[in-house]
mmCIF file of C-alpha atoms in Angstrom:
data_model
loop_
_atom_site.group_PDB
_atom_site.id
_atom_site.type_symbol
_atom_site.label_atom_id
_atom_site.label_comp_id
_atom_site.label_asym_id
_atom_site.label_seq_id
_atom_site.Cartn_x
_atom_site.Cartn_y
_atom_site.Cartn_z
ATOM 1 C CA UNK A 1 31.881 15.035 -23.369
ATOM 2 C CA UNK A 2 29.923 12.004 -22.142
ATOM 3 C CA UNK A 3 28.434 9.401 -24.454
ATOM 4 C CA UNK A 4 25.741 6.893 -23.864
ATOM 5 C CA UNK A 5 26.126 2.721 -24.116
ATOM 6 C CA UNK A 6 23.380 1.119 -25.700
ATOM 7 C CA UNK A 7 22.827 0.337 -22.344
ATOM 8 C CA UNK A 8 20.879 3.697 -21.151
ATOM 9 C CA UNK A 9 24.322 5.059 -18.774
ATOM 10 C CA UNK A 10 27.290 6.625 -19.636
ATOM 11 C CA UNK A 11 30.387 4.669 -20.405
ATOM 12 C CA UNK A 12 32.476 4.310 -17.430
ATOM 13 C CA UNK A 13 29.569 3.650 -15.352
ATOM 14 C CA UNK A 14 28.583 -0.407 -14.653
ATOM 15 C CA UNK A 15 25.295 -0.871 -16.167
ATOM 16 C CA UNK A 16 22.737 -1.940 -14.496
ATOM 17 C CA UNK A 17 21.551 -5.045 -17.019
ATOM 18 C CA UNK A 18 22.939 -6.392 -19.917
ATOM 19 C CA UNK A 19 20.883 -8.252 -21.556
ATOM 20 C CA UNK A 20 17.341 -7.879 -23.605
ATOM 21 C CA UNK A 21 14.205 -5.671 -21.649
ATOM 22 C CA UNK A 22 11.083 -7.069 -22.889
ATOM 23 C CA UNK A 23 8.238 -4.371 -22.144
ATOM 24 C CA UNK A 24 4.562 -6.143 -21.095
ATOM 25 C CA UNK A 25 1.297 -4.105 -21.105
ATOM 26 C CA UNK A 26 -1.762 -4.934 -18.611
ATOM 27 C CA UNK A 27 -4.767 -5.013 -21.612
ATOM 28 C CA UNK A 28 -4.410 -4.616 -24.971
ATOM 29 C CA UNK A 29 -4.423 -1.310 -25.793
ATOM 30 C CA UNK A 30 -2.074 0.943 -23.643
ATOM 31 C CA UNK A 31 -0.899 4.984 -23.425
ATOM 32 C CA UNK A 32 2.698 5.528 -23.670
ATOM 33 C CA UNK A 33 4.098 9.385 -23.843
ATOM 34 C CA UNK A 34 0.321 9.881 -24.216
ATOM 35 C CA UNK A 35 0.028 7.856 -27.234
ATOM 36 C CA UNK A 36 -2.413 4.762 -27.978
ATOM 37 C CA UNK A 37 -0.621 1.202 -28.799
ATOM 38 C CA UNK A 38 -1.759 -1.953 -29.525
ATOM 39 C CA UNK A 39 -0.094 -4.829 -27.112
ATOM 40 C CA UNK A 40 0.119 -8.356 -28.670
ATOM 41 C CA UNK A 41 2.291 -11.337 -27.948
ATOM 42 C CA UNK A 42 3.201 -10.909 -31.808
ATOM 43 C CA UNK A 43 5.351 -7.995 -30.985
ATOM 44 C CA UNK A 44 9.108 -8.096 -29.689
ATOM 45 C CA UNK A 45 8.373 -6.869 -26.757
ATOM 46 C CA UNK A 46 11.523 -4.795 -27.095
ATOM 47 C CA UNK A 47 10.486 -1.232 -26.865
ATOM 48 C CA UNK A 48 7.732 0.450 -24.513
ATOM 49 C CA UNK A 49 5.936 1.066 -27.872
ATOM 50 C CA UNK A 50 5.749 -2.400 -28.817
ATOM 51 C CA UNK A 51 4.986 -4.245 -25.685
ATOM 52 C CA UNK A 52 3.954 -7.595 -25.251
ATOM 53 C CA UNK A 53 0.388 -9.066 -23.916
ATOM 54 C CA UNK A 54 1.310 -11.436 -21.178
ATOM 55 C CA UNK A 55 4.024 -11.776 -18.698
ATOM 56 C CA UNK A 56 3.892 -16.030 -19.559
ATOM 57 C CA UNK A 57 5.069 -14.465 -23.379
ATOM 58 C CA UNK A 58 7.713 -12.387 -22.492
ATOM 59 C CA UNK A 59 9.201 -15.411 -20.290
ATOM 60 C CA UNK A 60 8.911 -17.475 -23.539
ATOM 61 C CA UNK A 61 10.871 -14.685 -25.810
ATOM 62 C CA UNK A 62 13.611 -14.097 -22.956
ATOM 63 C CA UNK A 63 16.677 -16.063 -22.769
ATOM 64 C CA UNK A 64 18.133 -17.898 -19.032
ATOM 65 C CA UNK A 65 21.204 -16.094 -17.726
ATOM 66 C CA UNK A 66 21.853 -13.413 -19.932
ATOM 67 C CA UNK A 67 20.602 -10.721 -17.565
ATOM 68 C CA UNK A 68 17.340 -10.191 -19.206
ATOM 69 C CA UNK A 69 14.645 -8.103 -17.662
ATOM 70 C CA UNK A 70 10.755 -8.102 -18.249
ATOM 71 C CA UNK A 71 9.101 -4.886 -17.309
ATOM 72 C CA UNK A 72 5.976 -4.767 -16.341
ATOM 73 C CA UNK A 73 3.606 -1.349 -17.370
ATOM 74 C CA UNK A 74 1.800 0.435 -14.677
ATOM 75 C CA UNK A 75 -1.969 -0.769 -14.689
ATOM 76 C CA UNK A 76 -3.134 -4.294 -13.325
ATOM 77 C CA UNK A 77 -1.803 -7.322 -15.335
ATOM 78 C CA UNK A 78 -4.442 -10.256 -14.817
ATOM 79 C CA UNK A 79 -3.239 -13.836 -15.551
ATOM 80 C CA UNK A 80 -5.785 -17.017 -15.436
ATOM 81 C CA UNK A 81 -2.991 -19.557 -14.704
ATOM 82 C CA UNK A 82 0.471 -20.224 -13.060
ATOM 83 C CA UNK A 83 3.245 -17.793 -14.326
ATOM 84 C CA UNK A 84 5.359 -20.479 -14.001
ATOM 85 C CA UNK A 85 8.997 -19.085 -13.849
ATOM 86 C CA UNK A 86 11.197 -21.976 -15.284
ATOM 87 C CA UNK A 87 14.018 -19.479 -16.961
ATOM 88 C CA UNK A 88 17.027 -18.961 -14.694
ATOM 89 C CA UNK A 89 18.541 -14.960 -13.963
ATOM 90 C CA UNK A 90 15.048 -13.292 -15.248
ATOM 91 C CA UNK A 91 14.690 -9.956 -13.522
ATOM 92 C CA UNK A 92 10.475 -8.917 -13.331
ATOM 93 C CA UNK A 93 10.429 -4.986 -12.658
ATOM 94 C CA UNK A 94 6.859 -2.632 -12.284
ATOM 95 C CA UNK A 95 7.764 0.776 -13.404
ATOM 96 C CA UNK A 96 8.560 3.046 -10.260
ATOM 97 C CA UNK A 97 9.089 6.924 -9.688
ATOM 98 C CA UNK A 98 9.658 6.399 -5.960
ATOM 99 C CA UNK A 99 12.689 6.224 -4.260
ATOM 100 C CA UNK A 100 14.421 2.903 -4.252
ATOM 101 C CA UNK A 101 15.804 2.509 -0.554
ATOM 102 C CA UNK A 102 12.792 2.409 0.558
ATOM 103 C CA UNK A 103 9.794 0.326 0.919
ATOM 104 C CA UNK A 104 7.616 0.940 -1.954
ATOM 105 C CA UNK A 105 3.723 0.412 -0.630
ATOM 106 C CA UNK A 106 1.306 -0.672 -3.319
ATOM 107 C CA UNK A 107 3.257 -0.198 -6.498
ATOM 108 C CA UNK A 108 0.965 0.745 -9.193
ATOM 109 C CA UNK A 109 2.517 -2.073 -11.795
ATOM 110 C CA UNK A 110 0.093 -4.584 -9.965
ATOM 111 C CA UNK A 111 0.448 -8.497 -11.079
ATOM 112 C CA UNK A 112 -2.907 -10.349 -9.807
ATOM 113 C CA UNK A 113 -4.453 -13.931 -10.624
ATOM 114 C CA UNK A 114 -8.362 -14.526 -11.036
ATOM 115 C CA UNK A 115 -10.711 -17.286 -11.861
ATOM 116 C CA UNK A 116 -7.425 -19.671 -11.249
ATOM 117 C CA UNK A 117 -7.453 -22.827 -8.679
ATOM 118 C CA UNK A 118 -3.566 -22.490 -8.450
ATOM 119 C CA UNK A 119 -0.291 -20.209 -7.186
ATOM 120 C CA UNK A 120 -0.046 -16.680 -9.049
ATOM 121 C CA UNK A 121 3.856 -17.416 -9.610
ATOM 122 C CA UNK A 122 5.840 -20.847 -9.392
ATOM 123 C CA UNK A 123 8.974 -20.315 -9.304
ATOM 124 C CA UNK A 124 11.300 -23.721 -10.273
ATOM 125 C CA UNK A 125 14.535 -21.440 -11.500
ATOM 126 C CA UNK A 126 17.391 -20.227 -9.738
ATOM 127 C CA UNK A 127 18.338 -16.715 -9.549
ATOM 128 C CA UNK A 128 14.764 -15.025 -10.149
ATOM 129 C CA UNK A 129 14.267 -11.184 -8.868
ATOM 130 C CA UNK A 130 10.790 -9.491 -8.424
ATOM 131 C CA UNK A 131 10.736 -5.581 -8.023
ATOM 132 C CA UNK A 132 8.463 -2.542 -8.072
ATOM 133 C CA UNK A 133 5.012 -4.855 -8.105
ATOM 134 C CA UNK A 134 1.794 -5.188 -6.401
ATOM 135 C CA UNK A 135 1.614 -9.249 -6.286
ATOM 136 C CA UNK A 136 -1.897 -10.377 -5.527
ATOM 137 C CA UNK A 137 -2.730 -13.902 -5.184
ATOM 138 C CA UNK A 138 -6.301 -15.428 -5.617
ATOM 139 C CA UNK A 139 -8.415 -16.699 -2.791
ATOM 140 C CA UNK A 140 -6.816 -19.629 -1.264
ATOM 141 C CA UNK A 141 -3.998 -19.710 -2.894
ATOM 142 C CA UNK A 142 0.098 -18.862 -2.452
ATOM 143 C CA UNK A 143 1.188 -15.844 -4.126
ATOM 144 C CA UNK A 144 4.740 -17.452 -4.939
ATOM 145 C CA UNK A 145 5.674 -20.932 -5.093
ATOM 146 C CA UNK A 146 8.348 -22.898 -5.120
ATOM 147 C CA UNK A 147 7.838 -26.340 -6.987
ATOM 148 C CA UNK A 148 11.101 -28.247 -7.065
ATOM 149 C CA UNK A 149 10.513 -31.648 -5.985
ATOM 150 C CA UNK A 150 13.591 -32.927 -4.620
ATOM 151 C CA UNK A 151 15.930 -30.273 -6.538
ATOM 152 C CA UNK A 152 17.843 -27.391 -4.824
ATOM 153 C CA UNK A 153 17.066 -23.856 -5.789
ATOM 154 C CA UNK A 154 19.259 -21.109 -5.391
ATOM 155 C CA UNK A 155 18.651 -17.254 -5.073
ATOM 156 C CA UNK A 156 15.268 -15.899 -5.123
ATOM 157 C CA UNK A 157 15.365 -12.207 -4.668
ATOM 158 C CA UNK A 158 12.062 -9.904 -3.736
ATOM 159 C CA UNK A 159 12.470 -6.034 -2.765
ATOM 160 C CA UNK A 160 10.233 -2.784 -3.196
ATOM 161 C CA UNK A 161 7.232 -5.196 -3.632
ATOM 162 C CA UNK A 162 3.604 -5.284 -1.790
ATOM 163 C CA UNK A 163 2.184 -7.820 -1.516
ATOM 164 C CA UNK A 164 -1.712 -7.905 -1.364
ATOM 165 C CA UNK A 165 -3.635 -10.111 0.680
ATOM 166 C CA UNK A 166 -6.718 -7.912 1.884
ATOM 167 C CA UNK A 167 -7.779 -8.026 -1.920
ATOM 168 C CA UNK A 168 -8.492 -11.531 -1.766
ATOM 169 C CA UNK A 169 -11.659 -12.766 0.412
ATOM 170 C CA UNK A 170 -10.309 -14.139 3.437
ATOM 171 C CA UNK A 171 -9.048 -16.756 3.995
ATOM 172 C CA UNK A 172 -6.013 -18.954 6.060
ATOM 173 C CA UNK A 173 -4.757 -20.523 2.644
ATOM 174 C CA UNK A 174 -4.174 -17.444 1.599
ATOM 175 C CA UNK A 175 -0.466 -16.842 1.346
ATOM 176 C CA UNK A 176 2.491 -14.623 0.603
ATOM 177 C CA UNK A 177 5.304 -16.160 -0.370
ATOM 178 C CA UNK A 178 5.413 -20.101 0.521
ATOM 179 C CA UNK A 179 9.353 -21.353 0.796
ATOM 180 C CA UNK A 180 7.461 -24.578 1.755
ATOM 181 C CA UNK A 181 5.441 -25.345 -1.481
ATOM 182 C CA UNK A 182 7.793 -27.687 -3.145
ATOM 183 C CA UNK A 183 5.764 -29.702 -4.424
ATOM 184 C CA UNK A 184 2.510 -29.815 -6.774
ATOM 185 C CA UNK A 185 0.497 -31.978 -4.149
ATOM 186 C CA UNK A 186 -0.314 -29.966 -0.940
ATOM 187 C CA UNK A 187 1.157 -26.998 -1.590
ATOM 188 C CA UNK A 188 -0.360 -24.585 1.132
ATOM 189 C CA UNK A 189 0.688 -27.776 3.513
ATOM 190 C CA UNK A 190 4.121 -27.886 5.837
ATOM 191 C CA UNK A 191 3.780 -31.615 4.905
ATOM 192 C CA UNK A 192 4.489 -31.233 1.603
ATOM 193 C CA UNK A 193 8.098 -30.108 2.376
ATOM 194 C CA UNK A 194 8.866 -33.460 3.691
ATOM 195 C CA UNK A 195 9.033 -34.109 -0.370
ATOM 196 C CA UNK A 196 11.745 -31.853 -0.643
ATOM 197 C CA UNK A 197 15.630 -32.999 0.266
ATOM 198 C CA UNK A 198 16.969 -29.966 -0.844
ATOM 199 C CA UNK A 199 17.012 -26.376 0.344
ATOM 200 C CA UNK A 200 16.523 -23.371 -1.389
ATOM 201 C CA UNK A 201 19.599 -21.184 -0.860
ATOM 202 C CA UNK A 202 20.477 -17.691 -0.168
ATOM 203 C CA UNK A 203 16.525 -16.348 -0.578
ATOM 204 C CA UNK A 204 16.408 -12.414 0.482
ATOM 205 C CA UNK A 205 13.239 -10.687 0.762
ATOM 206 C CA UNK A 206 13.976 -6.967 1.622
ATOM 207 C CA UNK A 207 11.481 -3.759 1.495
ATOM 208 C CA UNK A 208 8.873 -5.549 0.799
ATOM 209 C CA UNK A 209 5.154 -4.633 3.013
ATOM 210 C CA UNK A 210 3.301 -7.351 3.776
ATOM 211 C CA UNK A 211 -0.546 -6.176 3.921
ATOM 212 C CA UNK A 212 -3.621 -8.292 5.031
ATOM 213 C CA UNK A 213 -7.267 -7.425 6.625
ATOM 214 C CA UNK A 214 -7.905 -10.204 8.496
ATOM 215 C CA UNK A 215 -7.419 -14.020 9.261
ATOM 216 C CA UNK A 216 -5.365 -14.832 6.233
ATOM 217 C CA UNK A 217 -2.416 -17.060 6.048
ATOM 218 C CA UNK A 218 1.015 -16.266 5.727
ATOM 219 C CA UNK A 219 2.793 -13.422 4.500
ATOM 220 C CA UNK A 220 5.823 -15.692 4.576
ATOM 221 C CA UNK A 221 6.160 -19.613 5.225
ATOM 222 C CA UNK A 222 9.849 -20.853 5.501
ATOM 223 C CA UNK A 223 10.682 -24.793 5.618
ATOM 224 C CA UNK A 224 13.989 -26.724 3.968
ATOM 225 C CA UNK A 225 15.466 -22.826 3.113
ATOM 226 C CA UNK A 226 18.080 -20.346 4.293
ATOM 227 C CA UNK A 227 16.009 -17.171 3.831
ATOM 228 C CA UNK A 228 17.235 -13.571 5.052
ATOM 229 C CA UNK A 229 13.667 -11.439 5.409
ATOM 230 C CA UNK A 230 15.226 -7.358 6.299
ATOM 231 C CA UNK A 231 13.791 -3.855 6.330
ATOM 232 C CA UNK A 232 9.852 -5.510 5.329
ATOM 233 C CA UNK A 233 6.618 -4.361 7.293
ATOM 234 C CA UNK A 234 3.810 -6.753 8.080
ATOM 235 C CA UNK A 235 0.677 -4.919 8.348
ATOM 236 C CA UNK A 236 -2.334 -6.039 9.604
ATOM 237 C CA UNK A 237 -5.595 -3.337 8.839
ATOM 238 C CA UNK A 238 -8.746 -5.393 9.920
ATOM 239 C CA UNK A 239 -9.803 -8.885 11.794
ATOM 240 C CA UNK A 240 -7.871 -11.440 13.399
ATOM 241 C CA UNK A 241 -4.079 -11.771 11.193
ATOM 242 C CA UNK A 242 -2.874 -15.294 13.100
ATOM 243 C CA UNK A 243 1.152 -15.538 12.326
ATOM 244 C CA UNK A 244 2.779 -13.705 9.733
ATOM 245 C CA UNK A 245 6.063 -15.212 9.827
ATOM 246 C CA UNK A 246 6.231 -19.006 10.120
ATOM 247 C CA UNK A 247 9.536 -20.814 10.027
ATOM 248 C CA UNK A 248 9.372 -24.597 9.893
ATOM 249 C CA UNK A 249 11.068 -28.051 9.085
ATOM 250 C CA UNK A 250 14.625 -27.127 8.686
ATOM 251 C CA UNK A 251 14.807 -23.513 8.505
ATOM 252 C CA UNK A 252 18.534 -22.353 8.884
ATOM 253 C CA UNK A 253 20.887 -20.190 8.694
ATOM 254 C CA UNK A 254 17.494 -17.736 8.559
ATOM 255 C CA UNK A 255 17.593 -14.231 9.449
ATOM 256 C CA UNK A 256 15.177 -11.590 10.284
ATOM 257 C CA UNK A 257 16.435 -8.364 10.776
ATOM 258 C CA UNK A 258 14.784 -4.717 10.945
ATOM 259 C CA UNK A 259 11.317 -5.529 10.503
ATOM 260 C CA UNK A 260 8.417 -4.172 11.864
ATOM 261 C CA UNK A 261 4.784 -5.785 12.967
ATOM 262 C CA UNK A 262 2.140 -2.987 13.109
ATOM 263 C CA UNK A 263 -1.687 -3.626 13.542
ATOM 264 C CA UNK A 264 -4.830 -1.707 13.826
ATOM 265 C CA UNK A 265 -6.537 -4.301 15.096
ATOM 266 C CA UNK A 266 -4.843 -7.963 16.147
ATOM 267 C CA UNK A 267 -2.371 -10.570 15.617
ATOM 268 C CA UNK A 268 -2.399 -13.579 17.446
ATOM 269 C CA UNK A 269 1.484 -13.936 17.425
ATOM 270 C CA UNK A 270 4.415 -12.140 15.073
ATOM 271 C CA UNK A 271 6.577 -14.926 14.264
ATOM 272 C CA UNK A 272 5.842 -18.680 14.671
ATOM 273 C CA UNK A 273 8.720 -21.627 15.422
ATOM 274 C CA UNK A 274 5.971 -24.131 16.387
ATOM 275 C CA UNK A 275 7.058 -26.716 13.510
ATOM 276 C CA UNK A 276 11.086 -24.978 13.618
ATOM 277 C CA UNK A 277 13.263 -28.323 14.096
ATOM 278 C CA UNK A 278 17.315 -26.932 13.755
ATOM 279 C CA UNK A 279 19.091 -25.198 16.620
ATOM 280 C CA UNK A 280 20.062 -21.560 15.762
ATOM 281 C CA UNK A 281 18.267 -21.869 12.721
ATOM 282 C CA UNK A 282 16.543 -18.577 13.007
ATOM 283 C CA UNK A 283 17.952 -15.107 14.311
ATOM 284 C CA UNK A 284 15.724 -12.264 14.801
ATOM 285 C CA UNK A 285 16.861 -8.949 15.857
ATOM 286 C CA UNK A 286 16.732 -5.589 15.148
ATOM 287 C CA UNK A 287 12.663 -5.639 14.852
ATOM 288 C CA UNK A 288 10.149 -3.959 16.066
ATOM 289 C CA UNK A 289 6.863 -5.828 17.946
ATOM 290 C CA UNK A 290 5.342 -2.996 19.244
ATOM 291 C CA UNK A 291 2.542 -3.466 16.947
ATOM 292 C CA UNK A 292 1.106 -0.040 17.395
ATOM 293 C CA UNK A 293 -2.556 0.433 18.514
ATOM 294 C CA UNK A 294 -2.971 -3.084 17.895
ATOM 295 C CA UNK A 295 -2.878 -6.637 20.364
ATOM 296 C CA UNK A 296 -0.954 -9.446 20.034
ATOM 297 C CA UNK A 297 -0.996 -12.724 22.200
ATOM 298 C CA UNK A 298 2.874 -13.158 21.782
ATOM 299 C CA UNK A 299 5.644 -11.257 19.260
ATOM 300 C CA UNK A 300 7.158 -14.529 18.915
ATOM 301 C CA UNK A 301 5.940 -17.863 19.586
ATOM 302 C CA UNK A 302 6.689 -22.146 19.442
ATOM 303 C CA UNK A 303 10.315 -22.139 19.136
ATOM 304 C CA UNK A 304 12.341 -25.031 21.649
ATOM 305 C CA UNK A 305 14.743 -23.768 23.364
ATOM 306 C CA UNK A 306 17.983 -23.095 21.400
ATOM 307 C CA UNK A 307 16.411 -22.426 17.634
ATOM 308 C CA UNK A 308 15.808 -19.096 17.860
ATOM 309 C CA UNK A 309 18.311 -16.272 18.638
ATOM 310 C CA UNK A 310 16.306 -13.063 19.528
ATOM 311 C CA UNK A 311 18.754 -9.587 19.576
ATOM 312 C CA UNK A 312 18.025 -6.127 20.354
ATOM 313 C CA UNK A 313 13.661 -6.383 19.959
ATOM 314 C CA UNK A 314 11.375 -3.889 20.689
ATOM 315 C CA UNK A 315 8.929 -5.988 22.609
ATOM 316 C CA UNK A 316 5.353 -4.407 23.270
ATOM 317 C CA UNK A 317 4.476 -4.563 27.176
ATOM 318 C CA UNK A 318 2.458 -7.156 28.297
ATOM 319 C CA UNK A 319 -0.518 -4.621 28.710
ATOM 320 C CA UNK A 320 -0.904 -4.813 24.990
ATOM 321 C CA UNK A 321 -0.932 -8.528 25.205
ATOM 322 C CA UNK A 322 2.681 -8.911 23.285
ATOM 323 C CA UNK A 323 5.205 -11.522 24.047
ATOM 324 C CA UNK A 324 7.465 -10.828 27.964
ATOM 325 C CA UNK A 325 11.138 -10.266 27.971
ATOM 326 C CA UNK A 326 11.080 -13.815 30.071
ATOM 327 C CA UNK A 327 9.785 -15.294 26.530
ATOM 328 C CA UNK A 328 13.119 -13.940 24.962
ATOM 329 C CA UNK A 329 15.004 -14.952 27.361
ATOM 330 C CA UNK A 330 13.895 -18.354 27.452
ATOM 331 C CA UNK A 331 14.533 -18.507 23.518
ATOM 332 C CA UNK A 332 18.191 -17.931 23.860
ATOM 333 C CA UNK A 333 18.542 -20.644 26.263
#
């Protein structure tokens, strides 16, 4: 006979969190097992039938490093400032029913900013994990920063989630996730990572899609980090999408590995290097630049020779417009 921890799995089993789940609702009333509840930051959060209002609350009620997790209801939860995550080990989940080896496009627990002049999420604690969720950014703005000053940051962790930037009008500040915002000044600026001494560490961004219309910015800047990006699709559906992928001022130790670039219409390169500074800093291999029906002036571009390591890429001919094998070659030297 098998009996149940007051963990949700059987004993004998390693659970999969052990500390408090704090449920958060998208308005304030909400259906659960197709009954009406009442959301409110005065509630513990602690059950699915007494969920709390805002994600900025349930950040507030959970405790750093005790393996808490805030769960995010399916609808659209709209913030008018920062979530600023300043709690270390919190784990954000949307609810999914899809398989979870997979990428997971457009998650229906959706977390979106609007009428803010500022980041959707600043992260400035180590060990933070986003799954399961839409993440929308506003016009202009970064969908995830990383505000740290001069302080080191370890462990940022992103899989199953979409992020959204053909909501947002277009435009080139708009941007995924920024590794170079590190500080409050400039933050959609490389130059502001010349404020920054310290890396962030061990960063992995895995099954995530990567989805804009048109001349955005982009879906992920890397400066002063060791970031592994593997298994996430960039996706371009409309317009002009200039660079995707940027690695910058002391990117290292960086991997990309079994991605794929896929357009409709065109990209004007996959992966930049132009401001890359570190010799094998970056490995890419493993992906895919065929870009489908799409163009692309090059799959990856600005590197020197010597900081980028390119293995076993599916390179689009150069009748599409995509990047030569000479290119690659070139890089490894």
């Amino acid at each position: 006979m098998g009996f149940m921890t007051k963990w949700g799995g059987p004993f004998g089993l390693i659970p999969r969190n052990l500390g408090d789940v704090y449920f958060v609702s998208p308005a304030a009333s909400y259906t659960v097992e197709g009954r009406s509840y009442d959301a409110s930051d005065n509630n513990d959060g602690k059950s699915p039938e007494r969920a709390l209002r805002t994600v900025a609350q349930a950040i507030t009620n959970a405790t750093a490093n005790a393996g808490d997790v805030i769960v995010l209801l399916n609808g659209t939860h709209t913030v008018t400032a920062t979530i600023a995550v300043s709690k270390a080990g919190l784990t954000f989940w949307g609810v999914s029913s899809g398989p979870q080896t997979a990428n997971t496009l457009r998650p229906a627990s959706i977390l979106t900013s609007t009428g803010t002049t500022d980041e959707l999420l600043n992260i400035t604690a180590n060990n933070a994990e986003f799954a399961y969720l839409t993440i929308r950014p506003t016009t202009a703005f970064d969908a995830v920063s990383f505000q740290t000053g001069d302080a080191a940051l370890s462990g940022p962790y992103f899989h199953h989630c979409h992020f959204d930037l053909y909501t947002p009008a277009v435009n080139i500040q708009t941007v995924g996730i920024n590794f170079a915002a590190r500080s409050s000044a400039n933050t959609n600026d490389l130059a502001s990572i010349t404020l920054a001494t310290n890396s962030i560490f061990g960063a992995l961004v895995e099954d995530c899609t990567f989805e804009s219309d048109g001349a955005q910015g982009t879906a992920v800047k890397v400066a002063t980090a060791f970031v592994t990006i593997r298994r996430c699709r960039f996706i371009g559906t409309a317009g002009t999408w200039a660079t995707p992928v940027e690695y910058a001022t002391s990117s290292d130790n960086c991997l990309m590995d079994d991605c794929v670039f896929s357009t409709t219409s065109t990209m004007t390169m996959g992966v930049s290097g132009a401001f890359a500074n570190l010799a094998d800093g970056v490995t890419i291999r493993n992906t895919d630049f065929g870009l489908g029906g799409g163009t692309s002036a090059d799959a990856i571009r600005g590197f020197t020779a010597g900081e980028c390591r390119v293995i076993n890429c599916l390179i689009g001919s150069t009748a599409n417009g995509t990047t030569s094998a000479t290119f690659i070659t070139r890089m490894n030297g």
